[in-house]
Amino acid sequence: MSENKPYKAVLILIAALLIGQTLSAHVIVGELEKMSRTDAALVYLGLGYQHILPLGFDHILFVLSLFLLSPRLKPVLWQATAFTIAHSVTLGLAMYHIIHVPSKIIEPLIALSIMYVALENIFSPRLKASRIGVVFLFGLVHGMGFAGALGQLGLPQNAYLLSLVMFNVGVELGQLTVILLAYFLLARQFGKKPYYRKRIVIPLSIVIAAIAGFWTIQRIFF
């Protein structure tokens, strides 16, 4: 195998994401199957991360919404754990063709999940224990959204499970990056201020809810 094969495959995969999947999944997977299992897994790790940062604006807003209501790391990490478990389940089931829900249903539901959490931030003064269950249910939906994106790329047969797991790990690293950025940029600076909820949580949540509401309408009717 020539030394530039992994780099060539990475360029092909990133180009496919950035230009709207104009390269076929067959071409992409064909390149990956010429690589070692380890190299292919590393490519999918990067793709999973890229699916959140910088490409996953809807998932970024969802994670940020989870964070806003309580500016402490422990509560948001519990929510992120429930979300992770849930979306890992549906991502795996979808990629093994055990379940299938059309994207025209999943994409509006993802937008609605973002709007729901943002509205809860506005109308609920504190984090409720029931939110873990709600986040888990939404994680099941988001997992099928991840599967839709990954299904467009395909997975190499010689490293199918490993690449799937590494894509999921990349997603988790992307989400963790969002959480840590929010913690250091918002919580550490403003989380204990008396105006945190009035001037930060509510205004940001209103913006997020409005964006998610627009996405919901767009994804249903257009």
PDB file of N, CA, C and O in Angstrom, residues 27 43-44 64 91 94-95 102-103 109 114 138 147 151 156 166 196 214:
ATOM      1  N   VAL A  27     -17.726   4.682  -4.406  1.00  0.00           N
ATOM      2  CA  VAL A  27     -16.360   5.167  -4.629  1.00  0.00           C
ATOM      3  C   VAL A  27     -15.636   5.352  -3.315  1.00  0.00           C
ATOM      4  O   VAL A  27     -14.483   4.969  -3.139  1.00  0.00           O
ATOM      5  N   VAL A  43     -10.041   7.262   9.935  1.00  0.00           N
ATOM      6  CA  VAL A  43     -10.795   8.140   9.043  1.00  0.00           C
ATOM      7  C   VAL A  43     -12.209   8.342   9.578  1.00  0.00           C
ATOM      8  O   VAL A  43     -12.720   9.464   9.629  1.00  0.00           O
ATOM      9  N   TYR A  44     -12.841   7.261  10.020  1.00  0.00           N
ATOM     10  CA  TYR A  44     -14.212   7.377  10.520  1.00  0.00           C
ATOM     11  C   TYR A  44     -14.266   8.099  11.858  1.00  0.00           C
ATOM     12  O   TYR A  44     -15.269   8.750  12.181  1.00  0.00           O
ATOM     13  N   LEU A  64     -25.794  22.322  23.264  1.00  0.00           N
ATOM     14  CA  LEU A  64     -25.728  23.610  23.959  1.00  0.00           C
ATOM     15  C   LEU A  64     -26.995  23.849  24.777  1.00  0.00           C
ATOM     16  O   LEU A  64     -26.926  24.355  25.911  1.00  0.00           O
ATOM     17  N   LEU A  91     -28.154   4.127  16.211  1.00  0.00           N
ATOM     18  CA  LEU A  91     -27.159   4.193  15.143  1.00  0.00           C
ATOM     19  C   LEU A  91     -26.734   2.792  14.733  1.00  0.00           C
ATOM     20  O   LEU A  91     -26.688   2.454  13.543  1.00  0.00           O
ATOM     21  N   ALA A  94     -29.673   0.856  13.033  1.00  0.00           N
ATOM     22  CA  ALA A  94     -29.939   1.354  11.681  1.00  0.00           C
ATOM     23  C   ALA A  94     -28.857   0.923  10.706  1.00  0.00           C
ATOM     24  O   ALA A  94     -29.149   0.538   9.570  1.00  0.00           O
ATOM     25  N   MET A  95     -27.592   0.959  11.127  1.00  0.00           N
ATOM     26  CA  MET A  95     -26.505   0.601  10.226  1.00  0.00           C
ATOM     27  C   MET A  95     -26.470  -0.898   9.942  1.00  0.00           C
ATOM     28  O   MET A  95     -25.918  -1.332   8.930  1.00  0.00           O
ATOM     29  N   PRO A 102     -37.586   6.833   7.659  1.00  0.00           N
ATOM     30  CA  PRO A 102     -37.203   7.794   6.609  1.00  0.00           C
ATOM     31  C   PRO A 102     -36.711   9.115   7.180  1.00  0.00           C
ATOM     32  O   PRO A 102     -37.203   9.589   8.211  1.00  0.00           O
ATOM     33  N   SER A 103     -35.765   9.710   6.492  1.00  0.00           N
ATOM     34  CA  SER A 103     -35.194  10.976   6.952  1.00  0.00           C
ATOM     35  C   SER A 103     -36.234  12.086   6.983  1.00  0.00           C
ATOM     36  O   SER A 103     -36.113  13.033   7.771  1.00  0.00           O
ATOM     37  N   LEU A 109     -38.154  15.668  13.447  1.00  0.00           N
ATOM     38  CA  LEU A 109     -38.150  15.292  14.860  1.00  0.00           C
ATOM     39  C   LEU A 109     -36.893  15.789  15.563  1.00  0.00           C
ATOM     40  O   LEU A 109     -36.948  16.195  16.734  1.00  0.00           O
ATOM     41  N   ILE A 114     -34.740  19.831  19.512  1.00  0.00           N
ATOM     42  CA  ILE A 114     -33.956  21.022  19.871  1.00  0.00           C
ATOM     43  C   ILE A 114     -34.877  22.105  20.408  1.00  0.00           C
ATOM     44  O   ILE A 114     -34.596  22.742  21.437  1.00  0.00           O
ATOM     45  N   PHE A 138     -34.871  11.516  22.955  1.00  0.00           N
ATOM     46  CA  PHE A 138     -34.376  12.320  21.841  1.00  0.00           C
ATOM     47  C   PHE A 138     -33.091  11.734  21.268  1.00  0.00           C
ATOM     48  O   PHE A 138     -32.830  11.840  20.071  1.00  0.00           O
ATOM     49  N   ALA A 147     -27.215   7.906  11.627  1.00  0.00           N
ATOM     50  CA  ALA A 147     -27.184   6.762  10.721  1.00  0.00           C
ATOM     51  C   ALA A 147     -27.469   7.187   9.284  1.00  0.00           C
ATOM     52  O   ALA A 147     -26.894   6.642   8.342  1.00  0.00           O
ATOM     53  N   GLY A 151     -24.902   6.428   6.538  1.00  0.00           N
ATOM     54  CA  GLY A 151     -25.361   5.560   5.464  1.00  0.00           C
ATOM     55  C   GLY A 151     -25.053   6.118   4.087  1.00  0.00           C
ATOM     56  O   GLY A 151     -24.830   5.362   3.136  1.00  0.00           O
ATOM     57  N   PRO A 156     -16.792   0.341   5.191  1.00  0.00           N
ATOM     58  CA  PRO A 156     -16.001  -0.713   4.538  1.00  0.00           C
ATOM     59  C   PRO A 156     -16.294  -2.080   5.151  1.00  0.00           C
ATOM     60  O   PRO A 156     -16.314  -2.220   6.370  1.00  0.00           O
ATOM     61  N   MET A 166     -15.894   3.682  15.709  1.00  0.00           N
ATOM     62  CA  MET A 166     -15.023   4.850  15.693  1.00  0.00           C
ATOM     63  C   MET A 166     -15.768   6.104  15.235  1.00  0.00           C
ATOM     64  O   MET A 166     -15.489   7.211  15.712  1.00  0.00           O
ATOM     65  N   TYR A 196     -27.329  35.298  35.225  1.00  0.00           N
ATOM     66  CA  TYR A 196     -27.025  34.235  34.260  1.00  0.00           C
ATOM     67  C   TYR A 196     -28.276  33.756  33.531  1.00  0.00           C
ATOM     68  O   TYR A 196     -28.291  33.670  32.300  1.00  0.00           O
ATOM     69  N   PHE A 214     -37.917  27.183  12.853  1.00  0.00           N
ATOM     70  CA  PHE A 214     -37.769  27.399  11.413  1.00  0.00           C
ATOM     71  C   PHE A 214     -37.374  26.107  10.715  1.00  0.00           C
ATOM     72  O   PHE A 214     -37.925  25.757   9.656  1.00  0.00           O
TER      73      PHE A 214
END
